Short mmCIF file of C-alpha atoms in Angstrom, two decimals:
data_model
loop_
_atom_site.label_atom_id
_atom_site.label_comp_id
_atom_site.label_asym_id
_atom_site.label_seq_id
_atom_site.Cartn_x
_atom_site.Cartn_y
_atom_site.Cartn_z
CA UNK A 3 -9.77 -8.87 42.73
CA UNK A 4 -9.71 -9.54 38.89
CA UNK A 5 -7.25 -7.99 36.74
CA UNK A 6 -7.52 -8.12 33.02
CA UNK A 7 -4.25 -7.71 30.99
CA UNK A 8 -3.80 -7.18 27.24
CA UNK A 9 -0.43 -7.99 25.76
CA UNK A 10 0.83 -7.12 22.35
CA UNK A 11 3.54 -9.22 20.88
CA UNK A 12 5.53 -8.05 17.85
CA UNK A 13 7.26 -10.69 15.83
CA UNK A 14 10.04 -9.94 13.27
CA UNK A 15 10.57 -12.46 10.31
CA UNK A 16 13.51 -13.69 12.11
CA UNK A 17 11.63 -14.38 15.29
CA UNK A 18 9.12 -16.37 13.29
CA UNK A 19 11.88 -18.41 11.44
CA UNK A 20 13.38 -19.20 14.79
CA UNK A 21 9.92 -20.55 16.15
CA UNK A 22 9.63 -22.60 12.97
CA UNK A 23 13.26 -23.76 13.18
CA UNK A 24 12.60 -24.79 16.80
CA UNK A 25 9.49 -26.65 16.00
CA UNK A 26 11.03 -28.56 13.24
CA UNK A 27 14.06 -29.50 15.53
CA UNK A 28 11.73 -30.81 18.17
CA UNK A 29 9.91 -32.90 15.51
CA UNK A 30 13.20 -34.40 14.43
CA UNK A 31 13.89 -32.38 11.31
CA UNK A 32 16.31 -29.62 10.36
CA UNK A 33 14.83 -26.61 8.50
CA UNK A 34 17.23 -25.84 5.67
CA UNK A 35 15.15 -23.09 3.90
CA UNK A 36 12.20 -21.05 5.23
CA UNK A 37 10.38 -18.82 2.58
CA UNK A 38 7.44 -16.64 3.45
CA UNK A 39 5.08 -15.80 0.74
CA UNK A 40 3.47 -12.41 0.76
CA UNK A 41 1.36 -10.79 -1.91
CA UNK A 42 0.05 -7.09 -2.43
CA UNK A 43 -2.98 -6.43 -4.42
CA UNK A 44 -5.43 -3.48 -4.90
CA UNK A 45 -8.77 -3.26 -3.38
CA UNK A 46 -11.41 -0.51 -3.73
CA UNK A 47 -12.41 1.40 -6.95
CA UNK A 48 -10.94 4.46 -8.65
CA UNK A 49 -9.76 7.17 -6.28
CA UNK A 50 -10.60 4.98 -3.43
CA UNK A 51 -8.22 2.20 -4.56
CA UNK A 52 -5.32 1.14 -1.89
CA UNK A 53 -2.68 -1.61 -1.58
CA UNK A 54 -3.49 -4.58 0.82
CA UNK A 55 -0.71 -6.92 1.79
CA UNK A 56 -1.42 -10.34 2.85
CA UNK A 57 0.56 -13.12 4.34
CA UNK A 58 -0.32 -16.06 1.94
CA UNK A 59 1.71 -18.85 3.65
CA UNK A 60 5.25 -20.28 4.30
CA UNK A 61 7.27 -22.92 2.85
CA UNK A 62 9.93 -24.79 4.91
CA UNK A 63 12.48 -27.30 3.25
CA UNK A 64 13.44 -29.81 5.90
CA UNK A 65 15.85 -32.84 6.12
CA UNK A 66 15.10 -35.46 8.46
#
């Protein structure tokens, strides 16, 4: 028998910060500040324009 299971995981910004903090700690650093860069822009034309929000990256300030 083969069972195929799909799983959806929803992460909050705090969950992602915790994951990054734990990774930095494992690498020997202390994450002081975590900043997510998110941008919104318009796509489409005229009456069909709509906003698109994109994750553009993350900046982590660490101390070693």
